[in-house]
PDB file of C-alpha atoms and ligand atoms in Angstrom:
ATOM      1  CA  UNK A 325      -4.977  12.513  19.203  1.00 72.00           C
ATOM      2  CA  UNK A 326      -3.474  14.885  16.576  1.00 74.00           C
ATOM      3  CA  UNK A 327      -2.118  17.968  18.348  1.00 80.00           C
ATOM      4  CA  UNK A 328      -0.012  19.533  15.575  1.00 95.00           C
ATOM      5  CA  UNK A 329      -1.116  21.328  12.431  1.00 98.00           C
ATOM      6  CA  UNK A 330      -2.776  19.400   9.610  1.00 98.00           C
ATOM      7  CA  UNK A 331      -0.182  19.413   6.814  1.00 98.00           C
ATOM      8  CA  UNK A 332      -1.998  17.314   4.219  1.00 98.00           C
ATOM      9  CA  UNK A 333      -5.393  15.726   3.761  1.00 98.00           C
ATOM     10  CA  UNK A 334      -5.274  12.772   1.378  1.00 96.00           C
ATOM     11  CA  UNK A 335      -7.975  10.386   0.220  1.00 96.00           C
ATOM     12  CA  UNK A 336      -7.313   7.840   2.961  1.00 98.00           C
ATOM     13  CA  UNK A 337      -5.147   9.590   5.534  1.00 98.00           C
ATOM     14  CA  UNK A 338      -4.385  12.910   7.173  1.00 98.00           C
ATOM     15  CA  UNK A 339      -0.816  13.967   7.909  1.00 98.00           C
ATOM     16  CA  UNK A 340      -0.078  16.163  10.940  1.00 98.00           C
ATOM     17  CA  UNK A 341       3.097  17.891  11.996  1.00 98.00           C
ATOM     18  CA  UNK A 342       4.658  17.008  15.337  1.00 98.00           C
ATOM     19  CA  UNK A 343       7.060  18.854  17.645  1.00 97.00           C
ATOM     20  CA  UNK A 344       9.880  17.071  15.848  1.00 98.00           C
ATOM     21  CA  UNK A 345      10.245  18.092  12.199  1.00 97.00           C
ATOM     22  CA  UNK A 346      11.708  14.681  11.372  1.00 98.00           C
ATOM     23  CA  UNK A 347       8.483  12.965  12.433  1.00 98.00           C
ATOM     24  CA  UNK A 348       4.860  13.048  11.227  1.00 98.00           C
ATOM     25  CA  UNK A 349       1.603  11.807  12.660  1.00 98.00           C
ATOM     26  CA  UNK A 350      -0.426   9.773  10.189  1.00 98.00           C
ATOM     27  CA  UNK A 351      -4.158   9.453  10.830  1.00 98.00           C
ATOM     28  CA  UNK A 352      -6.019   6.723   8.949  1.00 98.00           C
ATOM     29  CA  UNK A 353      -9.567   7.618   7.845  1.00 98.00           C
ATOM     30  CA  UNK A 354     -12.583   5.458   7.015  1.00 98.00           C
ATOM     31  CA  UNK A 355     -13.100   7.322   3.716  1.00 98.00           C
ATOM     32  CA  UNK A 356     -12.839   5.181   0.599  1.00 98.00           C
ATOM     33  CA  UNK A 357     -12.453   6.392  -2.977  1.00 97.00           C
ATOM     34  CA  UNK A 358     -12.100   4.603  -6.295  1.00 96.00           C
ATOM     35  CA  UNK A 359     -11.878   5.397 -10.010  1.00 94.00           C
ATOM     36  CA  UNK A 360      -9.896   8.611  -9.534  1.00 90.00           C
ATOM     37  CA  UNK A 361     -12.126   9.774  -6.738  1.00 90.00           C
ATOM     38  CA  UNK A 362     -15.343   9.452  -8.775  1.00 94.00           C
ATOM     39  CA  UNK A 363     -16.713   6.836  -6.387  1.00 97.00           C
ATOM     40  CA  UNK A 364     -16.736   7.905  -2.768  1.00 97.00           C
ATOM     41  CA  UNK A 365     -17.854   6.114   0.371  1.00 98.00           C
ATOM     42  CA  UNK A 366     -17.017   5.032   3.860  1.00 98.00           C
ATOM     43  CA  UNK A 367     -15.908   1.608   5.027  1.00 98.00           C
ATOM     44  CA  UNK A 368     -16.631   1.340   8.712  1.00 98.00           C
ATOM     45  CA  UNK A 369     -13.463   1.193  10.845  1.00 98.00           C
ATOM     46  CA  UNK A 370     -11.278   0.877   7.744  1.00 98.00           C
ATOM     47  CA  UNK A 371      -8.852   3.391   9.244  1.00 98.00           C
ATOM     48  CA  UNK A 372      -8.428   1.272  12.338  1.00 98.00           C
ATOM     49  CA  UNK A 373      -7.874  -1.921  10.339  1.00 98.00           C
ATOM     50  CA  UNK A 374      -5.441  -0.318   7.870  1.00 98.00           C
ATOM     51  CA  UNK A 375      -3.393   1.271  10.654  1.00 98.00           C
ATOM     52  CA  UNK A 376      -3.183  -2.093  12.423  1.00 98.00           C
ATOM     53  CA  UNK A 377      -2.501  -4.182   9.312  1.00 98.00           C
ATOM     54  CA  UNK A 378       0.130  -1.761   7.973  1.00 99.00           C
ATOM     55  CA  UNK A 379       1.979  -1.687  11.280  1.00 98.00           C
ATOM     56  CA  UNK A 380       1.933  -5.478  11.669  1.00 98.00           C
ATOM     57  CA  UNK A 381       3.285  -5.885   8.131  1.00 98.00           C
ATOM     58  CA  UNK A 382       5.853  -3.091   8.504  1.00 98.00           C
ATOM     59  CA  UNK A 383       7.159  -4.657  11.741  1.00 98.00           C
ATOM     60  CA  UNK A 384       7.456  -8.003   9.987  1.00 98.00           C
ATOM     61  CA  UNK A 385       9.308  -6.356   7.099  1.00 98.00           C
ATOM     62  CA  UNK A 386      11.690  -4.614   9.533  1.00 98.00           C
ATOM     63  CA  UNK A 387      12.516  -8.008  11.037  1.00 98.00           C
ATOM     64  CA  UNK A 388      13.257  -9.205   7.506  1.00 98.00           C
ATOM     65  CA  UNK A 389      15.662  -6.322   6.914  1.00 98.00           C
ATOM     66  CA  UNK A 390      13.438  -3.820   5.074  1.00 98.00           C
ATOM     67  CA  UNK A 391      13.611  -0.336   6.601  1.00 98.00           C
ATOM     68  CA  UNK A 392      10.187   1.343   6.924  1.00 99.00           C
ATOM     69  CA  UNK A 393       8.974   4.774   8.008  1.00 99.00           C
ATOM     70  CA  UNK A 394       7.160   3.378  11.058  1.00 99.00           C
ATOM     71  CA  UNK A 395       8.291   4.732  14.427  1.00 98.00           C
ATOM     72  CA  UNK A 396       5.366   3.572  16.554  1.00 98.00           C
ATOM     73  CA  UNK A 397       1.612   3.160  16.658  1.00 98.00           C
ATOM     74  CA  UNK A 398       0.080   5.873  18.846  1.00 98.00           C
ATOM     75  CA  UNK A 399      -3.495   4.620  19.038  1.00 98.00           C
ATOM     76  CA  UNK A 400      -6.037   2.753  16.925  1.00 98.00           C
ATOM     77  CA  UNK A 401      -6.029   5.283  14.056  1.00 98.00           C
ATOM     78  CA  UNK A 402      -2.737   7.155  14.500  1.00 98.00           C
ATOM     79  CA  UNK A 403       0.872   6.258  13.890  1.00 98.00           C
ATOM     80  CA  UNK A 404       4.097   8.177  14.241  1.00 98.00           C
ATOM     81  CA  UNK A 405       6.285   7.916  11.135  1.00 98.00           C
ATOM     82  CA  UNK A 406       9.554   9.318   9.826  1.00 98.00           C
ATOM     83  CA  UNK A 407       9.059  12.421   7.702  1.00 98.00           C
ATOM     84  CA  UNK A 408      10.234  11.333   4.265  1.00 98.00           C
ATOM     85  CA  UNK A 409      10.689  13.057   0.974  1.00 98.00           C
ATOM     86  CA  UNK A 410       8.288  10.892  -0.994  1.00 98.00           C
ATOM     87  CA  UNK A 411       9.491   9.647  -4.382  1.00 98.00           C
ATOM     88  CA  UNK A 412       6.509  10.370  -6.695  1.00 98.00           C
ATOM     89  CA  UNK A 413       6.585   6.896  -8.208  1.00 98.00           C
ATOM     90  CA  UNK A 414       4.073   4.231  -7.164  1.00 98.00           C
ATOM     91  CA  UNK A 415       5.460   0.732  -7.415  1.00 98.00           C
ATOM     92  CA  UNK A 416       2.967  -2.027  -8.229  1.00 99.00           C
ATOM     93  CA  UNK A 417       4.086  -5.650  -7.897  1.00 99.00           C
ATOM     94  CA  UNK A 418       1.916  -8.380  -9.392  1.00 99.00           C
ATOM     95  CA  UNK A 419       1.821 -12.156  -8.936  1.00 98.00           C
ATOM     96  CA  UNK A 420      -1.523 -12.806 -10.639  1.00 98.00           C
ATOM     97  CA  UNK A 421      -3.196 -10.931 -13.501  1.00 98.00           C
ATOM     98  CA  UNK A 422      -5.950  -8.599 -12.240  1.00 98.00           C
ATOM     99  CA  UNK A 423      -7.297  -5.062 -12.473  1.00 98.00           C
ATOM    100  CA  UNK A 424      -5.671  -2.710 -14.945  1.00 98.00           C
ATOM    101  CA  UNK A 425      -3.199  -5.366 -16.136  1.00 98.00           C
ATOM    102  CA  UNK A 426      -6.040  -7.690 -17.172  1.00 98.00           C
ATOM    103  CA  UNK A 427      -7.485  -4.874 -19.275  1.00 97.00           C
ATOM    104  CA  UNK A 428      -4.145  -3.763 -20.712  1.00 97.00           C
ATOM    105  CA  UNK A 429      -3.020  -7.169 -21.940  1.00 97.00           C
ATOM    106  CA  UNK A 430      -6.449  -8.696 -22.587  1.00 97.00           C
ATOM    107  CA  UNK A 431      -6.055 -11.630 -20.209  1.00 97.00           C
ATOM    108  CA  UNK A 432      -8.579 -13.013 -17.735  1.00 96.00           C
ATOM    109  CA  UNK A 433      -8.219 -11.996 -14.102  1.00 98.00           C
ATOM    110  CA  UNK A 434      -6.714 -14.870 -12.138  1.00 98.00           C
ATOM    111  CA  UNK A 435      -3.951 -15.908 -14.546  1.00 97.00           C
ATOM    112  CA  UNK A 436      -0.945 -16.722 -12.328  1.00 98.00           C
ATOM    113  CA  UNK A 437       2.285 -15.080 -13.465  1.00 98.00           C
ATOM    114  CA  UNK A 438       5.356 -17.356 -13.582  1.00 98.00           C
ATOM    115  CA  UNK A 439       7.505 -14.437 -12.411  1.00 98.00           C
ATOM    116  CA  UNK A 440       6.396 -11.238 -10.670  1.00 98.00           C
ATOM    117  CA  UNK A 441       5.813  -8.070 -12.683  1.00 98.00           C
ATOM    118  CA  UNK A 442       6.860  -4.671 -11.377  1.00 98.00           C
ATOM    119  CA  UNK A 443       5.128  -1.588 -12.798  1.00 98.00           C
ATOM    120  CA  UNK A 444       5.849   2.069 -12.091  1.00 98.00           C
ATOM    121  CA  UNK A 445       3.237   4.838 -12.045  1.00 98.00           C
ATOM    122  CA  UNK A 446       3.773   8.590 -11.734  1.00 98.00           C
ATOM    123  CA  UNK A 447       1.998   9.633  -8.526  1.00 98.00           C
ATOM    124  CA  UNK A 448      -0.086  12.530  -9.794  1.00 97.00           C
ATOM    125  CA  UNK A 449      -3.864  12.645  -9.240  1.00 94.00           C
ATOM    126  CA  UNK A 450      -4.398  15.377 -11.874  1.00 95.00           C
ATOM    127  CA  UNK A 451      -2.828  13.134 -14.520  1.00 97.00           C
ATOM    128  CA  UNK A 452      -4.590  10.017 -13.141  1.00 95.00           C
ATOM    129  CA  UNK A 453      -1.326   8.330 -12.068  1.00 97.00           C
ATOM    130  CA  UNK A 454      -0.066   7.409 -15.558  1.00 98.00           C
ATOM    131  CA  UNK A 455       2.075   4.331 -16.040  1.00 98.00           C
ATOM    132  CA  UNK A 456       5.737   5.165 -16.611  1.00 98.00           C
ATOM    133  CA  UNK A 457       9.016   3.290 -16.909  1.00 98.00           C
ATOM    134  CA  UNK A 458      12.475   3.760 -15.419  1.00 98.00           C
ATOM    135  CA  UNK A 459      13.514   6.057 -18.253  1.00 98.00           C
ATOM    136  CA  UNK A 460      10.700   8.513 -17.441  1.00 98.00           C
ATOM    137  CA  UNK A 461      11.552   8.456 -13.741  1.00 98.00           C
ATOM    138  CA  UNK A 462      15.247   9.099 -14.448  1.00 98.00           C
ATOM    139  CA  UNK A 463      14.748  11.745 -17.129  1.00 98.00           C
ATOM    140  CA  UNK A 464      12.199  13.674 -15.053  1.00 98.00           C
ATOM    141  CA  UNK A 465      14.435  13.556 -11.984  1.00 98.00           C
ATOM    142  CA  UNK A 466      11.862  11.670  -9.887  1.00 98.00           C
ATOM    143  CA  UNK A 467      14.423   9.022  -8.919  1.00 98.00           C
ATOM    144  CA  UNK A 468      18.057   8.257  -9.626  1.00 98.00           C
ATOM    145  CA  UNK A 469      19.307   5.019 -11.110  1.00 97.00           C
ATOM    146  CA  UNK A 470      20.489   3.894  -7.723  1.00 98.00           C
ATOM    147  CA  UNK A 471      17.147   4.726  -6.083  1.00 98.00           C
ATOM    148  CA  UNK A 472      15.218   2.890  -8.819  1.00 98.00           C
ATOM    149  CA  UNK A 473      17.387  -0.162  -8.282  1.00 98.00           C
ATOM    150  CA  UNK A 474      16.824   0.038  -4.512  1.00 98.00           C
ATOM    151  CA  UNK A 475      13.056   0.501  -4.913  1.00 98.00           C
ATOM    152  CA  UNK A 476      12.619  -2.450  -7.235  1.00 98.00           C
ATOM    153  CA  UNK A 477      14.924  -4.690  -5.239  1.00 98.00           C
ATOM    154  CA  UNK A 478      12.974  -3.892  -2.081  1.00 98.00           C
ATOM    155  CA  UNK A 479       9.636  -4.420  -3.843  1.00 98.00           C
ATOM    156  CA  UNK A 480      10.674  -7.951  -4.864  1.00 98.00           C
ATOM    157  CA  UNK A 481      11.951  -8.743  -1.375  1.00 98.00           C
ATOM    158  CA  UNK A 482       8.756  -7.378   0.201  1.00 99.00           C
ATOM    159  CA  UNK A 483       6.776  -9.504  -2.245  1.00 99.00           C
ATOM    160  CA  UNK A 484       8.577 -12.642  -1.042  1.00 98.00           C
ATOM    161  CA  UNK A 485       8.037 -11.844   2.647  1.00 98.00           C
ATOM    162  CA  UNK A 486       4.364 -10.983   2.154  1.00 98.00           C
ATOM    163  CA  UNK A 487       3.674 -13.953  -0.126  1.00 98.00           C
ATOM    164  CA  UNK A 488       5.011 -16.280   2.551  1.00 98.00           C
ATOM    165  CA  UNK A 489       2.858 -14.670   5.244  1.00 98.00           C
ATOM    166  CA  UNK A 490      -0.327 -14.590   3.141  1.00 98.00           C
ATOM    167  CA  UNK A 491       0.295 -18.126   1.962  1.00 98.00           C
ATOM    168  CA  UNK A 492       0.270 -19.247   5.598  1.00 98.00           C
ATOM    169  CA  UNK A 493      -3.179 -17.691   6.130  1.00 98.00           C
ATOM    170  CA  UNK A 494      -4.721 -19.078   2.966  1.00 98.00           C
ATOM    171  CA  UNK A 495      -4.677 -15.795   1.064  1.00 98.00           C
ATOM    172  CA  UNK A 496      -3.342 -15.217  -2.459  1.00 99.00           C
ATOM    173  CA  UNK A 497      -1.336 -11.998  -2.702  1.00 99.00           C
ATOM    174  CA  UNK A 498      -2.465 -10.987  -6.196  1.00 99.00           C
ATOM    175  CA  UNK A 499      -0.863  -7.526  -6.382  1.00 99.00           C
ATOM    176  CA  UNK A 500      -0.006  -4.520  -4.246  1.00 99.00           C
ATOM    177  CA  UNK A 501       1.188  -0.913  -4.423  1.00 99.00           C
ATOM    178  CA  UNK A 502       4.152   0.540  -2.532  1.00 99.00           C
ATOM    179  CA  UNK A 503       5.514   4.024  -2.004  1.00 99.00           C
ATOM    180  CA  UNK A 504       9.044   4.879  -1.021  1.00 99.00           C
ATOM    181  CA  UNK A 505      10.724   8.009   0.284  1.00 98.00           C
ATOM    182  CA  UNK A 506      14.138   9.347   1.134  1.00 98.00           C
ATOM    183  CA  UNK A 507      15.282   9.745   4.726  1.00 98.00           C
ATOM    184  CA  UNK A 508      18.827  10.769   5.606  1.00 97.00           C
ATOM    185  CA  UNK A 509      19.869   9.712   2.102  1.00 96.00           C
ATOM    186  CA  UNK A 510      18.348   6.229   2.336  1.00 97.00           C
ATOM    187  CA  UNK A 511      15.399   4.912   0.300  1.00 98.00           C
ATOM    188  CA  UNK A 512      12.875   3.507   2.763  1.00 98.00           C
ATOM    189  CA  UNK A 513       9.362   2.087   2.612  1.00 99.00           C
ATOM    190  CA  UNK A 514       6.566   4.628   3.228  1.00 99.00           C
ATOM    191  CA  UNK A 515       2.783   4.976   3.240  1.00 99.00           C
ATOM    192  CA  UNK A 516       0.755   1.810   3.927  1.00 99.00           C
ATOM    193  CA  UNK A 517       0.246  -1.829   2.973  1.00 99.00           C
ATOM    194  CA  UNK A 518      -3.364  -2.769   3.624  1.00 98.00           C
ATOM    195  CA  UNK A 519      -6.484  -4.171   1.951  1.00 98.00           C
ATOM    196  CA  UNK A 520      -6.770  -0.694   0.362  1.00 98.00           C
ATOM    197  CA  UNK A 521      -3.484  -1.112  -1.479  1.00 98.00           C
ATOM    198  CA  UNK A 522      -3.366  -4.874  -2.141  1.00 98.00           C
ATOM    199  CA  UNK A 523      -5.509  -7.429  -3.927  1.00 98.00           C
ATOM    200  CA  UNK A 524      -6.042 -10.351  -1.567  1.00 99.00           C
ATOM    201  CA  UNK A 525      -8.074 -13.419  -2.538  1.00 99.00           C
ATOM    202  CA  UNK A 526      -9.107 -16.258  -0.255  1.00 98.00           C
ATOM    203  CA  UNK A 527      -7.297 -19.297  -1.663  1.00 98.00           C
ATOM    204  CA  UNK A 528     -10.262 -21.683  -1.332  1.00 98.00           C
ATOM    205  CA  UNK A 529     -13.209 -19.521  -2.343  1.00 98.00           C
ATOM    206  CA  UNK A 530     -11.343 -16.844  -4.386  1.00 98.00           C
ATOM    207  CA  UNK A 531     -13.439 -14.375  -2.426  1.00 98.00           C
ATOM    208  CA  UNK A 532     -12.004 -10.858  -2.625  1.00 98.00           C
ATOM    209  CA  UNK A 533     -10.775  -9.548   0.731  1.00 98.00           C
ATOM    210  CA  UNK A 534      -9.726  -6.082  -0.407  1.00 98.00           C
ATOM    211  CA  UNK A 535     -10.814  -2.771  -1.874  1.00 98.00           C
ATOM    212  CA  UNK A 536     -12.209  -4.429  -5.003  1.00 98.00           C
ATOM    213  CA  UNK A 537     -15.277  -5.188  -2.836  1.00 98.00           C
ATOM    214  CA  UNK A 538     -15.831  -1.424  -2.710  1.00 98.00           C
ATOM    215  CA  UNK A 539     -14.757  -0.712  -6.309  1.00 98.00           C
ATOM    216  CA  UNK A 540     -17.091  -3.407  -7.665  1.00 98.00           C
ATOM    217  CA  UNK A 541     -19.995  -2.914  -5.227  1.00 97.00           C
ATOM    218  CA  UNK A 542     -19.659  -6.422  -3.781  1.00 98.00           C
ATOM    219  CA  UNK A 543     -20.684  -5.388  -0.255  1.00 97.00           C
ATOM    220  CA  UNK A 544     -19.312  -6.647   3.076  1.00 98.00           C
ATOM    221  CA  UNK A 545     -16.196  -4.483   2.718  1.00 98.00           C
ATOM    222  CA  UNK A 546     -15.743  -3.921   6.450  1.00 98.00           C
ATOM    223  CA  UNK A 547     -16.055  -7.641   7.172  1.00 98.00           C
ATOM    224  CA  UNK A 548     -13.460  -8.512   4.525  1.00 98.00           C
ATOM    225  CA  UNK A 549     -10.969  -5.976   5.909  1.00 98.00           C
ATOM    226  CA  UNK A 550     -11.524  -7.324   9.461  1.00 98.00           C
ATOM    227  CA  UNK A 551     -11.009 -10.878   8.238  1.00 98.00           C
ATOM    228  CA  UNK A 552      -7.608  -9.976   6.759  1.00 98.00           C
ATOM    229  CA  UNK A 553      -6.532  -8.274   9.996  1.00 98.00           C
ATOM    230  CA  UNK A 554      -7.706 -11.256  12.060  1.00 98.00           C
ATOM    231  CA  UNK A 555      -5.800 -13.777   9.935  1.00 98.00           C
ATOM    232  CA  UNK A 556      -2.594 -11.705   9.971  1.00 98.00           C
ATOM    233  CA  UNK A 557      -2.801 -11.226  13.733  1.00 98.00           C
ATOM    234  CA  UNK A 558      -3.283 -14.943  14.247  1.00 97.00           C
ATOM    235  CA  UNK A 559      -0.308 -15.797  12.012  1.00 98.00           C
ATOM    236  CA  UNK A 560       2.001 -13.281  13.645  1.00 97.00           C
ATOM    237  CA  UNK A 561       1.040 -14.192  17.203  1.00 95.00           C
ATOM    238  CA  UNK A 562       2.344 -17.745  16.700  1.00 85.00           C
TER     239      UNK A 562
HETATM  240  P1  ADP B 614      -3.294  10.226  -1.369  1.00 89.76           P
HETATM  241  O1  ADP B 614      -2.281  11.326  -1.223  1.00 89.76           O
HETATM  242  O2  ADP B 614      -2.957   9.354  -2.549  1.00 89.76           O
HETATM  243  O3  ADP B 614      -4.708  10.692  -1.364  1.00 89.76           O
HETATM  244  P2  ADP B 614      -3.330   9.225   1.403  1.00 89.76           P
HETATM  245  O4  ADP B 614      -4.669   9.760   1.764  1.00 89.76           O
HETATM  246  O5  ADP B 614      -2.981   7.862   1.828  1.00 89.76           O
HETATM  247  O6  ADP B 614      -3.074   9.218  -0.157  1.00 89.76           O
HETATM  248  O7  ADP B 614      -2.290  10.279   1.952  1.00 89.76           O
HETATM  249  C1  ADP B 614      -1.093   9.963   2.532  1.00 89.76           C
HETATM  250  C2  ADP B 614      -0.013  10.821   1.889  1.00 89.76           C
HETATM  251  O8  ADP B 614       1.151  10.803   2.708  1.00 89.76           O
HETATM  252  C3  ADP B 614       0.402  10.301   0.518  1.00 89.76           C
HETATM  253  O9  ADP B 614       0.502  11.404  -0.375  1.00 89.76           O
HETATM  254  C4  ADP B 614       1.768   9.668   0.759  1.00 89.76           C
HETATM  255  O10 ADP B 614       2.623   9.773  -0.363  1.00 89.76           O
HETATM  256  C5  ADP B 614       2.299  10.492   1.910  1.00 89.76           C
HETATM  257  N1  ADP B 614       3.218   9.781   2.802  1.00 89.76           N
HETATM  258  C6  ADP B 614       3.175   8.477   3.169  1.00 89.76           C
HETATM  259  N2  ADP B 614       4.158   8.179   4.042  1.00 89.76           N
HETATM  260  C7  ADP B 614       4.851   9.322   4.237  1.00 89.76           C
HETATM  261  C8  ADP B 614       5.994   9.658   5.026  1.00 89.76           C
HETATM  262  N3  ADP B 614       6.598   8.765   5.813  1.00 89.76           N
HETATM  263  N4  ADP B 614       6.466  10.934   4.965  1.00 89.76           N
HETATM  264  C9  ADP B 614       5.852  11.857   4.176  1.00 89.76           C
HETATM  265  N5  ADP B 614       4.766  11.610   3.425  1.00 89.76           N
HETATM  266  C10 ADP B 614       4.262  10.352   3.450  1.00 89.76           C
HETATM  267  N1  UDP B 615      -3.279   0.533  -6.185  1.00 89.76           N
HETATM  268  C1  UDP B 615      -3.255   1.424  -5.132  1.00 89.76           C
HETATM  269  N2  UDP B 615      -3.356   2.759  -5.390  1.00 89.76           N
HETATM  270  C2  UDP B 615      -3.454   3.255  -6.643  1.00 89.76           C
HETATM  271  C3  UDP B 615      -3.494   2.336  -7.730  1.00 89.76           C
HETATM  272  C4  UDP B 615      -3.395   0.989  -7.463  1.00 89.76           C
HETATM  273  O1  UDP B 615      -3.151   1.023  -3.980  1.00 89.76           O
HETATM  274  O2  UDP B 615      -3.523   4.484  -6.825  1.00 89.76           O
HETATM  275  C5  UDP B 615      -3.162  -0.908  -5.930  1.00 89.76           C
HETATM  276  C6  UDP B 615      -4.466  -1.659  -6.188  1.00 89.76           C
HETATM  277  O3  UDP B 615      -5.231  -1.744  -5.009  1.00 89.76           O
HETATM  278  C7  UDP B 615      -3.975  -3.005  -6.625  1.00 89.76           C
HETATM  279  C8  UDP B 615      -2.648  -2.708  -7.330  1.00 89.76           C
HETATM  280  O4  UDP B 615      -2.232  -1.446  -6.853  1.00 89.76           O
HETATM  281  O5  UDP B 615      -3.709  -3.817  -5.496  1.00 89.76           O
HETATM  282  C9  UDP B 615      -2.746  -2.710  -8.833  1.00 89.76           C
HETATM  283  O6  UDP B 615      -3.796  -1.866  -9.222  1.00 89.76           O
HETATM  284  P1  UDP B 615      -4.235  -1.745 -10.759  1.00 89.76           P
HETATM  285  O7  UDP B 615      -3.103  -1.188 -11.569  1.00 89.76           O
HETATM  286  O8  UDP B 615      -4.791  -3.042 -11.225  1.00 89.76           O
HETATM  287  O9  UDP B 615      -5.269  -0.596 -10.770  1.00 89.76           O
HETATM  288  P2  UDP B 615      -6.795  -0.456 -10.413  1.00 89.76           P
HETATM  289  O10 UDP B 615      -7.499  -1.725 -10.682  1.00 89.76           O
HETATM  290  O11 UDP B 615      -6.756  -0.041  -8.978  1.00 89.76           O
HETATM  291  O12 UDP B 615      -7.179   0.656 -11.339  1.00 89.76           O
END
């Protein structure tokens, strides 16, 4: 599908220019990486699932009043999005202790948090995405006060919308990562929300239905990703 020039090749997606400079074509790949790119692999049809899941979730979020970059899905792997100036701050929201938080605070994975935690990371592969706080983001000029407020407010609202959806399909939304960008002066949701960027546990079996299957060599990654897409589609078709 891509007809324009390749502008950027990331770990999970390629970004192409379009005839309209305000729009980009985003192509989702099957490539998977973990641990700062040290572990590399392929999850079959991951690109198709992540494109579908992201667009379903972004449409739901739009209905709930969250503006996203999505213009339209072009085909199974490609979507047209607004060309944003990405804010280089990754926003992680957590409902249950897992991953790097479990290590940092010395608590078992699975501890439910009474209130969500928001963490900020500087999006910089060379520096291994270090954790930062609002003061770093402000002082370095990565985001203004107003933008930081908007980002965190949106992250909490997105968390509520997604928790409700995942709850209805028997999945625990453990944590997830968001990216935001600026478009015509507004801070809007960018990138993707998929099993690559969330931790999703089946509520009955606690089976992992996300990228941790790849990170931890648990196998059946493709099946887990498909299962998430199937459950979301079923919930949203009702
Ligand atoms: P990475 O850059 O971390 O390897 P990807 O392979 O997912 O990640 O690449 C997608 C890139 O596109 C990311 O750098 C992301 O910040 C950027 N991006 C996401 N949405 C938009 C958008 N709407 N406009 C411009 N850039 C975007
Ligand atoms: N995450 C992500 N991209 C990153 C880092 C984290 O999508 O570059 C997601 C990750 O999948 C998880 C959440 O953010 O859902 C929190 O990740 P954590 O800080 O525990 O880091 P990790 O275990 O990935 O090192």
